[in-house]
mmCIF file of C-alpha atoms and ligand atoms in Angstrom:
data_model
loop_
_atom_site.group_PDB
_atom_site.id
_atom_site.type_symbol
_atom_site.label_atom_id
_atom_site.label_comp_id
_atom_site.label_asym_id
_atom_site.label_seq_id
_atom_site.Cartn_x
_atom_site.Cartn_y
_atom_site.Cartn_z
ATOM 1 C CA UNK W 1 -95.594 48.841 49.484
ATOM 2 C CA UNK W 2 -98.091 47.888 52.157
ATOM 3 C CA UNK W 3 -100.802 49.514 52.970
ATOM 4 C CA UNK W 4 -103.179 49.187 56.115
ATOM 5 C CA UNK W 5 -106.823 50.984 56.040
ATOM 6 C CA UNK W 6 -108.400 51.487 59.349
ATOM 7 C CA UNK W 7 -112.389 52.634 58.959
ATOM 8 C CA UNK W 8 -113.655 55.188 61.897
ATOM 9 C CA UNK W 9 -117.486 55.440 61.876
ATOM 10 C CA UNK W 10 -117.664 58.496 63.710
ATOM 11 C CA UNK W 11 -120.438 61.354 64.515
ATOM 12 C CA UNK W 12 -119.509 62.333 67.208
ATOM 13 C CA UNK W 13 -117.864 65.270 65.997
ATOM 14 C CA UNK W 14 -120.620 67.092 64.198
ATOM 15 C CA UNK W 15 -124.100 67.222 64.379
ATOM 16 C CA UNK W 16 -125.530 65.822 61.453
ATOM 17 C CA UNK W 17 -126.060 61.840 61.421
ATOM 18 C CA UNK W 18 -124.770 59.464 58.708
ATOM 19 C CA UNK W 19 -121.192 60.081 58.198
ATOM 20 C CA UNK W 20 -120.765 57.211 60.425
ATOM 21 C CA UNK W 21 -121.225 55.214 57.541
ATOM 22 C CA UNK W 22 -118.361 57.118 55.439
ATOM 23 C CA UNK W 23 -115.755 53.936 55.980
ATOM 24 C CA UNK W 24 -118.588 51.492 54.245
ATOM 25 C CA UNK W 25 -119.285 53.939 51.205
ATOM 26 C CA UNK W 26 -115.645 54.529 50.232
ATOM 27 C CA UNK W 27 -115.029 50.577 50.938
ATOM 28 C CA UNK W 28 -118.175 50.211 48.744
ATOM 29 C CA UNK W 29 -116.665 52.128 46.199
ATOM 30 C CA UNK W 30 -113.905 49.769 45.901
ATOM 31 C CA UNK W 31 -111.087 51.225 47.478
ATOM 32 C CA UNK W 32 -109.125 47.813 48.116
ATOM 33 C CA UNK W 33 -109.048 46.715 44.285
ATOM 34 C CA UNK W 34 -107.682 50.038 43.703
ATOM 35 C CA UNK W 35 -104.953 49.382 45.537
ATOM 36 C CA UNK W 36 -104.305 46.423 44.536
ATOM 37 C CA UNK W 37 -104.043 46.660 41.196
ATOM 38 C CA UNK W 38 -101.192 49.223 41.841
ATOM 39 C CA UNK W 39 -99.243 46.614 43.268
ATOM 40 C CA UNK W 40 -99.850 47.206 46.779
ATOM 41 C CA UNK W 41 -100.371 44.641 49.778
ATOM 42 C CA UNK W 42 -103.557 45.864 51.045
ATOM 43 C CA UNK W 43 -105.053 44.597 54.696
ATOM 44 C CA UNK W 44 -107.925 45.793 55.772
ATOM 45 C CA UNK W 45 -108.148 46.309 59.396
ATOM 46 C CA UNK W 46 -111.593 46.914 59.616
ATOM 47 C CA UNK W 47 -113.316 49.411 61.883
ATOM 48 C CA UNK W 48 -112.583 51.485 65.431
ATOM 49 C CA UNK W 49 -115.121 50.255 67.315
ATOM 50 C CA UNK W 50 -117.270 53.606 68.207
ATOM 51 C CA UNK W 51 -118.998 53.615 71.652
ATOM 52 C CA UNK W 52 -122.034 55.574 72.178
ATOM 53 C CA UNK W 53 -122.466 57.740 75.569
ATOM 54 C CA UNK W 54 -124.747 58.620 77.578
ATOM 55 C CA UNK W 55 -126.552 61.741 75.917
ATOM 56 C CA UNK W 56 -128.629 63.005 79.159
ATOM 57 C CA UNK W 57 -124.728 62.843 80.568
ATOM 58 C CA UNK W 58 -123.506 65.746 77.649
ATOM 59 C CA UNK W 59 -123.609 69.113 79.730
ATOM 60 C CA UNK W 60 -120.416 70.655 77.724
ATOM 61 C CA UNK W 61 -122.134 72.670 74.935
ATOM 62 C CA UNK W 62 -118.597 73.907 73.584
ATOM 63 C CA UNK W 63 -117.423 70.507 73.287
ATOM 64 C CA UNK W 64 -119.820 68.154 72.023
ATOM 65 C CA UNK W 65 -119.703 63.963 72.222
ATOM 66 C CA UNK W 66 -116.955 65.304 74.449
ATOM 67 C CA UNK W 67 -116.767 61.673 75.978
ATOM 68 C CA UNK W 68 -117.343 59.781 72.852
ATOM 69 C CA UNK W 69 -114.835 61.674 70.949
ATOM 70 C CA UNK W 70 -112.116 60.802 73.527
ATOM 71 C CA UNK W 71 -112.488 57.123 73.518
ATOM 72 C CA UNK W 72 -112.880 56.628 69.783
ATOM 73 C CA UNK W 73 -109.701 58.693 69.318
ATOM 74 C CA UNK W 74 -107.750 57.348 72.074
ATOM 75 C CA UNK W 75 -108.758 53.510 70.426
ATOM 76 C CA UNK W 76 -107.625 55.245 66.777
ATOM 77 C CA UNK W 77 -104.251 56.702 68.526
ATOM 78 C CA UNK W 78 -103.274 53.422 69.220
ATOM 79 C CA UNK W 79 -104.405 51.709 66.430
ATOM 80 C CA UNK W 80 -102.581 53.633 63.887
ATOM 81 C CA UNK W 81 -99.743 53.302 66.081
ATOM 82 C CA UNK W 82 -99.676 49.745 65.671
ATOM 83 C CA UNK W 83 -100.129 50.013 61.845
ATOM 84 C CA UNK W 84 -96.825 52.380 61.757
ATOM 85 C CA UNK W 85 -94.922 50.356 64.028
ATOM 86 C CA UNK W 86 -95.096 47.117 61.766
ATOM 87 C CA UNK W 87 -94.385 49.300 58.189
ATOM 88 C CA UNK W 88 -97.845 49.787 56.806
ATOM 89 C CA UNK W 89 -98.722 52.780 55.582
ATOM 90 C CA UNK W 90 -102.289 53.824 57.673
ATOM 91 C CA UNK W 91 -105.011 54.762 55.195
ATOM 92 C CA UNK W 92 -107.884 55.717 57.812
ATOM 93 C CA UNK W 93 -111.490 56.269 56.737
ATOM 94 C CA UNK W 94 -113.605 58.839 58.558
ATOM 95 C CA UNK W 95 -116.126 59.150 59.926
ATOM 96 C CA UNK W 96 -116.204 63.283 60.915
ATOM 97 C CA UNK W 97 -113.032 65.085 60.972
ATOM 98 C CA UNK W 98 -112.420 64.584 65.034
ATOM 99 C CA UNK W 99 -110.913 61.534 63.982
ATOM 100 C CA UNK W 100 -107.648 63.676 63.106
ATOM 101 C CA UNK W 101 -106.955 63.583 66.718
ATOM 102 C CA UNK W 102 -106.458 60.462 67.215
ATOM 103 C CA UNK W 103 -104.934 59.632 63.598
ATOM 104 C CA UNK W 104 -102.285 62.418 64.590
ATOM 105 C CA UNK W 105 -101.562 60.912 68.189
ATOM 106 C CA UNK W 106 -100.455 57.491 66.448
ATOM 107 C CA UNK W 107 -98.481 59.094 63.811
ATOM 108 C CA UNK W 108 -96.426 60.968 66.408
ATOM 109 C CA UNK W 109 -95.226 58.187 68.317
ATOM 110 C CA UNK W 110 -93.088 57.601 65.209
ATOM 111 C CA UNK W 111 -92.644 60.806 63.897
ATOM 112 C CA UNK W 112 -91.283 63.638 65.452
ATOM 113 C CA UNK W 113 -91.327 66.267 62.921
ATOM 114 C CA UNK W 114 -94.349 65.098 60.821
ATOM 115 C CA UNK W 115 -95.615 67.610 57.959
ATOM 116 C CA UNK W 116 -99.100 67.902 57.298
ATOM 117 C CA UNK W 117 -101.378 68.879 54.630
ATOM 118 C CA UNK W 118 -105.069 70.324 56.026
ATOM 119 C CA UNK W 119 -107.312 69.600 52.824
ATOM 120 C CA UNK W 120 -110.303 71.577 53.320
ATOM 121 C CA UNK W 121 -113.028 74.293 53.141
ATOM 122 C CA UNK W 122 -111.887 75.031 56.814
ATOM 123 C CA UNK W 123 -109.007 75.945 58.926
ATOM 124 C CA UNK W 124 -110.237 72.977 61.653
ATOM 125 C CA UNK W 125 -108.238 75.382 64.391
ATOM 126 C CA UNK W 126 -111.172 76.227 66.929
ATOM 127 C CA UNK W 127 -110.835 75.735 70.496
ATOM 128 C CA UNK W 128 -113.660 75.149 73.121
ATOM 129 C CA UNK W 129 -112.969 79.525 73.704
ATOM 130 C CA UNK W 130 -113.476 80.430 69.949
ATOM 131 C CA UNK W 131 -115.380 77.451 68.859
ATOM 132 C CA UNK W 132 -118.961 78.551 67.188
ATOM 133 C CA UNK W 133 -120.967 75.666 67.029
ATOM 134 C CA UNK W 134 -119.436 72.952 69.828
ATOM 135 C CA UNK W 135 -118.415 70.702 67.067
ATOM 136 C CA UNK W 136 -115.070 68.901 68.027
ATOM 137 C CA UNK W 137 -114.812 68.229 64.211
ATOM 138 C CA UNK W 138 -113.833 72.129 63.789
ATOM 139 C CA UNK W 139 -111.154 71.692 66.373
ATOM 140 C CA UNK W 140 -108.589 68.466 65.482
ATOM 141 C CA UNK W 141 -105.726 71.189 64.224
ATOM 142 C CA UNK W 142 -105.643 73.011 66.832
ATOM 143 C CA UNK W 143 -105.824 70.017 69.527
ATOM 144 C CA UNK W 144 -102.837 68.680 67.673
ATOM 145 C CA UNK W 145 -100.670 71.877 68.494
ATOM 146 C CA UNK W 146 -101.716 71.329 71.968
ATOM 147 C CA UNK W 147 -104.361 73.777 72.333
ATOM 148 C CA UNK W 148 -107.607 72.805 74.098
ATOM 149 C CA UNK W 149 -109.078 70.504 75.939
ATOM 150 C CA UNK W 150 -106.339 69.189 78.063
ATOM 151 C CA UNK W 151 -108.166 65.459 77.613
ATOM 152 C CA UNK W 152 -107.960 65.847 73.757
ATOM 153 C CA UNK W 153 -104.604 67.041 73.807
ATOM 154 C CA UNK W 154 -102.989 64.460 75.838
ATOM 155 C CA UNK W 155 -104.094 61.710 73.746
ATOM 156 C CA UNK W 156 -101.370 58.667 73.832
ATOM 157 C CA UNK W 157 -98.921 61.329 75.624
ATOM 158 C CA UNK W 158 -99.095 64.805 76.880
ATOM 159 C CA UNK W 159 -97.059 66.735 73.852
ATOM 160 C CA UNK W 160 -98.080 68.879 70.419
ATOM 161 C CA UNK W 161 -98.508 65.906 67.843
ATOM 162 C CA UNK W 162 -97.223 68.429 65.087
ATOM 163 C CA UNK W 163 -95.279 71.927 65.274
ATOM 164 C CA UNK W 164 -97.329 74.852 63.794
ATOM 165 C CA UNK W 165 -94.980 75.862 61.283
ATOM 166 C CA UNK W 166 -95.760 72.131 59.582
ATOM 167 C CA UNK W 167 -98.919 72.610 58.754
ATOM 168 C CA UNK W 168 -100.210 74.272 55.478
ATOM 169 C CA UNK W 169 -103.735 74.052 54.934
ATOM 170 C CA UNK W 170 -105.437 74.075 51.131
ATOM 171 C CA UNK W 171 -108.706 75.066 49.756
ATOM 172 C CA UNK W 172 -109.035 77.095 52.878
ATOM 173 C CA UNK W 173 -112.852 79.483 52.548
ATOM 174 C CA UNK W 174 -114.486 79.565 55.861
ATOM 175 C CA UNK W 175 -112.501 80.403 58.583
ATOM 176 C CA UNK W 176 -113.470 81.762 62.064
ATOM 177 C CA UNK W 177 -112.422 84.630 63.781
ATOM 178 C CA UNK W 178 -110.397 82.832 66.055
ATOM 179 C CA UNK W 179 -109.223 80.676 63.689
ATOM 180 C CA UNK W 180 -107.820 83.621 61.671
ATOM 181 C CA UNK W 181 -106.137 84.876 65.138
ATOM 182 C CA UNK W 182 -103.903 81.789 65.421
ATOM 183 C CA UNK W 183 -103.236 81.515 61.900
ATOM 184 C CA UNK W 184 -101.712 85.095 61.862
ATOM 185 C CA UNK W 185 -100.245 84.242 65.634
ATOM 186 C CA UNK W 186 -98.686 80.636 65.150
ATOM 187 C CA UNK W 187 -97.286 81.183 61.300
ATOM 188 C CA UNK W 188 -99.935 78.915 60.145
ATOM 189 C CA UNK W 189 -99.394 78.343 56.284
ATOM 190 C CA UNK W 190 -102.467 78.260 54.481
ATOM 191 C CA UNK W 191 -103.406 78.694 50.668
ATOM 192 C CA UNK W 192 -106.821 80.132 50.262
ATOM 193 C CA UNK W 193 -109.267 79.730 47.122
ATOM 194 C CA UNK W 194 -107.586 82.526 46.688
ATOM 195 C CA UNK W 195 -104.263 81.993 46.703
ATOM 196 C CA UNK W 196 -104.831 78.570 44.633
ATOM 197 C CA UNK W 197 -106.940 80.817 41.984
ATOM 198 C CA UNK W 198 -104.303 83.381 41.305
ATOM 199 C CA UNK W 199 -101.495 80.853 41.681
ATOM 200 C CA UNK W 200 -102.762 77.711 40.412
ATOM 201 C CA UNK W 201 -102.614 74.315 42.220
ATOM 202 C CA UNK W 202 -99.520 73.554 40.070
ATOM 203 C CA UNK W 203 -97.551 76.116 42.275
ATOM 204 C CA UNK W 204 -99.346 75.923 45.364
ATOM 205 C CA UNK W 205 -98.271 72.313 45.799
ATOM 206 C CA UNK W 206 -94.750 73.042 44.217
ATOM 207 C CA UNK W 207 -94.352 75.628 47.026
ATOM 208 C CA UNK W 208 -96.261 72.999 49.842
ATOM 209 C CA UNK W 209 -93.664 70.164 49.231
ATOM 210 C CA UNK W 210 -90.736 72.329 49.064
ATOM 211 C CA UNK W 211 -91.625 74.002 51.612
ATOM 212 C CA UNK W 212 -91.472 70.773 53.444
ATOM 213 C CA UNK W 213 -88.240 69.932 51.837
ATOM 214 C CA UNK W 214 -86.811 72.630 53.660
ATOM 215 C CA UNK W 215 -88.478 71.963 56.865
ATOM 216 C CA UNK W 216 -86.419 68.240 56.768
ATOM 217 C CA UNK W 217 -89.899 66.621 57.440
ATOM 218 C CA UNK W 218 -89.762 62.697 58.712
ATOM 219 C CA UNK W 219 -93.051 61.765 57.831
ATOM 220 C CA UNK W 220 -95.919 63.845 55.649
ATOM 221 C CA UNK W 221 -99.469 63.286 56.571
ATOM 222 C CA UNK W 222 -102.398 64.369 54.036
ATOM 223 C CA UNK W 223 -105.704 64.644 55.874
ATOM 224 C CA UNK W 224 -108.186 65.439 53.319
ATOM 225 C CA UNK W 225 -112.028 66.550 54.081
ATOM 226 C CA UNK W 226 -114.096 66.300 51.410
ATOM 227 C CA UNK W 227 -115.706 69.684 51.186
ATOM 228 C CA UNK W 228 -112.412 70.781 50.583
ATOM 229 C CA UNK W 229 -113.658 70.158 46.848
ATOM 230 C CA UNK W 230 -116.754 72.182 45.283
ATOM 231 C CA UNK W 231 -120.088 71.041 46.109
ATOM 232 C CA UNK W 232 -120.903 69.976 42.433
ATOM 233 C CA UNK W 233 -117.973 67.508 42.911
ATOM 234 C CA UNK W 234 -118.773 66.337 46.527
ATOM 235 C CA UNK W 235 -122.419 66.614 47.499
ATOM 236 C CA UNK W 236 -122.105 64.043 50.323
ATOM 237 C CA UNK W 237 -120.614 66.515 53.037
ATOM 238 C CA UNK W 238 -121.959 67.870 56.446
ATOM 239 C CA UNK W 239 -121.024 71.527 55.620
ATOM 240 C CA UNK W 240 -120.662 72.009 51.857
ATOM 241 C CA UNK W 241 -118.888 75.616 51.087
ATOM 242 C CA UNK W 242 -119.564 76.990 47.607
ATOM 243 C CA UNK W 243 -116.596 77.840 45.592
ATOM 244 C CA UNK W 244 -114.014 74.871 46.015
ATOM 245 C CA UNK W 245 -111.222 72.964 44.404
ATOM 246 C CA UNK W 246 -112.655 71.347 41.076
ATOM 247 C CA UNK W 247 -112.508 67.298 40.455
ATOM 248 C CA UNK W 248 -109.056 68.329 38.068
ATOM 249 C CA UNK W 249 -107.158 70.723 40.562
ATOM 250 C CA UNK W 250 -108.071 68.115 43.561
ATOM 251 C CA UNK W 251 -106.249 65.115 41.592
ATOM 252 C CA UNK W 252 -103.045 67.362 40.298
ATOM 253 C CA UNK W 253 -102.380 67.728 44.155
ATOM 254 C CA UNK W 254 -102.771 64.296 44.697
ATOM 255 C CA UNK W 255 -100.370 63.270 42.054
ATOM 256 C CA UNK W 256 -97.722 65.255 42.819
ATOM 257 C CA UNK W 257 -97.899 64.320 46.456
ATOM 258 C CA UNK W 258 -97.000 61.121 45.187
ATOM 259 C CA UNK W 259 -94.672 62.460 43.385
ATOM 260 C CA UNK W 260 -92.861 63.932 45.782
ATOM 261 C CA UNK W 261 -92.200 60.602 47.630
ATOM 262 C CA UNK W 262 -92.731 62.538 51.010
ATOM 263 C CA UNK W 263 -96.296 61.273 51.816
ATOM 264 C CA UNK W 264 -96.298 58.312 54.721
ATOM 265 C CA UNK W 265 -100.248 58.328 55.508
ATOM 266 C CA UNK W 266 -103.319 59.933 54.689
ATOM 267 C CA UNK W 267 -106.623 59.996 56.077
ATOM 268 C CA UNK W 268 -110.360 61.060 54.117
ATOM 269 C CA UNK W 269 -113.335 62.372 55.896
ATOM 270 C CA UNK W 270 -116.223 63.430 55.917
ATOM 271 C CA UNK W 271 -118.432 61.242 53.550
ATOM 272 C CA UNK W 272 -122.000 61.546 54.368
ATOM 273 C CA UNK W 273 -123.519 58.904 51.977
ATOM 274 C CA UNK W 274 -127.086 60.001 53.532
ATOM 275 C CA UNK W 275 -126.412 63.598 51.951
ATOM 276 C CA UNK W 276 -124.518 61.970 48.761
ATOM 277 C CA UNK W 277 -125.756 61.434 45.709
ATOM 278 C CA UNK W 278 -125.249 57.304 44.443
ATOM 279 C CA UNK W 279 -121.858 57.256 46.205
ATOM 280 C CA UNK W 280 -121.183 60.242 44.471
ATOM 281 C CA UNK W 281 -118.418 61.436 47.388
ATOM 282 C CA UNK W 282 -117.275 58.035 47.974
ATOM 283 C CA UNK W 283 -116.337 57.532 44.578
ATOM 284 C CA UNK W 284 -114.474 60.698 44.189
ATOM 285 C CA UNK W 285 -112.856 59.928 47.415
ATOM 286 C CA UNK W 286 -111.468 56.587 46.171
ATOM 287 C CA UNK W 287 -110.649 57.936 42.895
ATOM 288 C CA UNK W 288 -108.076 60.567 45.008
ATOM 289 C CA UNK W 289 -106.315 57.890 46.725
ATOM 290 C CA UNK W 290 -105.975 56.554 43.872
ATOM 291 C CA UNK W 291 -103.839 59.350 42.080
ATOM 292 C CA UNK W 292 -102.375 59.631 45.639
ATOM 293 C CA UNK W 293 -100.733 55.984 45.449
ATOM 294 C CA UNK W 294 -99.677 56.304 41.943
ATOM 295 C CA UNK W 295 -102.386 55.788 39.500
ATOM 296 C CA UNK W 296 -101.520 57.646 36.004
ATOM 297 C CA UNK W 297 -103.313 58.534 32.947
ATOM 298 C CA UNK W 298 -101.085 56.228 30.800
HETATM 299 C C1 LIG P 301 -116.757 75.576 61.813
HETATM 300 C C2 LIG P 301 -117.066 74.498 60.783
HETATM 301 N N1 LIG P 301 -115.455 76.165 61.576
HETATM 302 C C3 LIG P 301 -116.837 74.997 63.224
HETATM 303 N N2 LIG P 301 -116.052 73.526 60.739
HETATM 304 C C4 LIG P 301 -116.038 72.460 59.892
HETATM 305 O O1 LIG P 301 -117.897 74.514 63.574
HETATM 306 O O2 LIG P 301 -115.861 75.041 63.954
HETATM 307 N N3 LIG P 301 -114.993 71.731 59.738
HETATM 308 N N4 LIG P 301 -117.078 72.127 59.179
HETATM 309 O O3 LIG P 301 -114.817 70.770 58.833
HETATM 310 MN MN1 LIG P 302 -112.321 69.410 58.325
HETATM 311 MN MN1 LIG P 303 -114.256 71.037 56.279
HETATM 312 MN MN1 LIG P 304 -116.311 69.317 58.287
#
C-alpha cells in the first residue's frame, strides 16, 4: 500500500491559463492526509518540472505548445516509470489533460495490456487532421493508440501505449466529428450521459470492470477530467459541459473501482483554481481519490 503522487503544472495543452496550478490546489486540499489516514505510505514526489518555449517559435496551429507538450510528457513518461518500477502506485496531478501522454508512456513500460477508464465530458480522441481548436489536451487518447503526431506517439518507445478495445470512456457529451469516426471505427467503448442515465452508474461500471475481467487486463488506469462531473459540482474547469455526472454517481464509480481490486494508477486533471470557486474542484477532486483508495461511509 504505497502510493507515489507526481504533480504536472501544465498549460500547455489548452488555452486558458491557471490550471498550471491544479497540483497545488488538490495538494492544498489535503490530499496526502487523506491517504494517510487510510493506511497508506504516501511520498510525495513533487512536481514535473514544466519548461516554457519559445512562443514567437509556435507556427503549428493544429498542435499547440507542440514543443512544450513533448518535453513535459517525455519528463512525466519517465517519471511514472520510475514510480512503477519500485511498487508505488503513481497518483499524478494535472495540470491539462496532455499530461495523459506521458502518464500512459510510463505505465506501458510495465504493462502490456493496461485497461483504461476515460472520465470525462469528452472523447479526448482528436488528431492534428480532425482536431478543432489545436488543443493537444483534446488529443492524449488518441496519441496513446498511436495516432498522430509521430513525436507524441513515440514517447519513451515507438508503440500504441494501450489497445483500442481497452478503453471505455464515461460521462462522454461532447464529442467531435472525428472523434465519433474512430469511436465507431476502432470499437471504442464509451458510455454516454446517456447511456449512464438510462442505465445507471451502478451498471455502467458493473459492465466497465467486467468487461475488463474478460479482457484479462494487467494493470487498470483511471484518468479522470474533472468536467467529466456537472458544472454545479466542478466549476474550476477549462471547458465546463452542462449536463454531467452528479457529486453521488461520480463517487459510486469510484468505490467500486476500488472494489474491484483492478485499479493500479490514476491520474486527475484539469483543476483550474483561477475558474474555481474556494477550491471548490480541488476539494471534490480529493474527496474522489478518496473513495477511490478505500474510504467508506462507515
Ligand atoms: C475539444 C475539447 N474536443 C477539442 N476537448 C476537451 O478541443 O479537441 N477535452 N476539452 O478535455
Ligand atoms: Mn479530457
Ligand atoms: Mn474534458
Ligand atoms: Mn479538458
Amino acid at each position: 500500500k504505497k502510493i507515489s503522487i507526481v504533480g504536472v503544472p501544465c498549460d500547455y495543452g489548452q488555452q486558458r491559463r491557471g490550471v498550471d496550478m491544479g497540483p497545488s490546489a488538490i495538494r492544498y486540499a489535503g490530499l496526502q492526509q487523506r491517504l494517510t489516514n487510510l493506511g497508506y505510505e504516501v511520498e510525495d514526489e513533487g512536481n514535473i518540472q514544466v519548461i516554457e518555449g519559445d512562443a514567437a517559435a509556435q507556427k503549428d496551429e493544429k498542435l499547440l505548445n507542440l514543443e512544450e507538450v513533448i518535453k513535459v510528457n517525455t519528463a512525466l513518461a519517465e517519471k511514472v516509470f520510475n514510480v512503477v518500477k519500485k511498487d508505488y502506485i503513481p497518483l499524478v496531478l494535472g495540470g491539462d489533460h496532455s499530461i495523459a501522454i506521458g502518464t500512459l508512456a510510463g505505465l506501458s513500460m510495465k504493462y502490456k495490456n493496461q485497461g483504461v477508464i476515460w472520465f470525462d465530458a469528452h472523447a479526448d480522441l482528436n488528431t492534428p487532421e480532425t482536431t478543432p481548436s489545436g488543443n493537444i489536451h483534446g488529443m492524449p487518447l488518441a496519441t496513446s493508440i498511436g495516432l498522430g503526431h509521430q513525436r507524441l506517439t513515440s514517447i519513451l518507445h515507438a508503440e500504441p501505449k494501450i489497445k483500442a478495445e481497452n478503453i471505455v470512456i464515461i460521462g462522454g457529451r461532447s464529442i467531435d466529428e472525428g472523434e465519433r469516426e474512430l469511436i465507431k471505427t476502432r470499437g471504442i467503448k464509451i458510455y454516454t450521459m446517456h447511456e449512464i442515465d438510462r442505465l445507471g452508474m451502478t451498471y455502467v461500471m458493473e459492465e466497465t470492470l467486467k468487461y475488463f475481467k474478460q479482457l484479462q487486463i494487467d494493470g487498470l488506469h483511471l484518468s479522470l477530467d474533472l468536467d467529466a462531473l456537472d458544472p454545479l459540482y466542478t466549476p474550476g474547469v477549462g471547458t465546463p459541459v452542462a449536463g454531467g455526472i452528479t457529486y453521488r454517481e461520480s463517487h459510486l464509480a469510484m468505490e467500486m473501482i476500488q472494489e474491484s481490486g483492478l485499479m493500479t494508477s490514476a491520474e486527475f486533471v484539469e483543476v483550474n483554481p483561477i475558474l474555481d470557486e474556494r477550491n471548490k474542484t480541488a476539494d471534490v477532486a480529493v474527496a474522489l481519490i478518496g473513495s477511490l483508495f478505500g474510504e467508506t461511509l462507515v
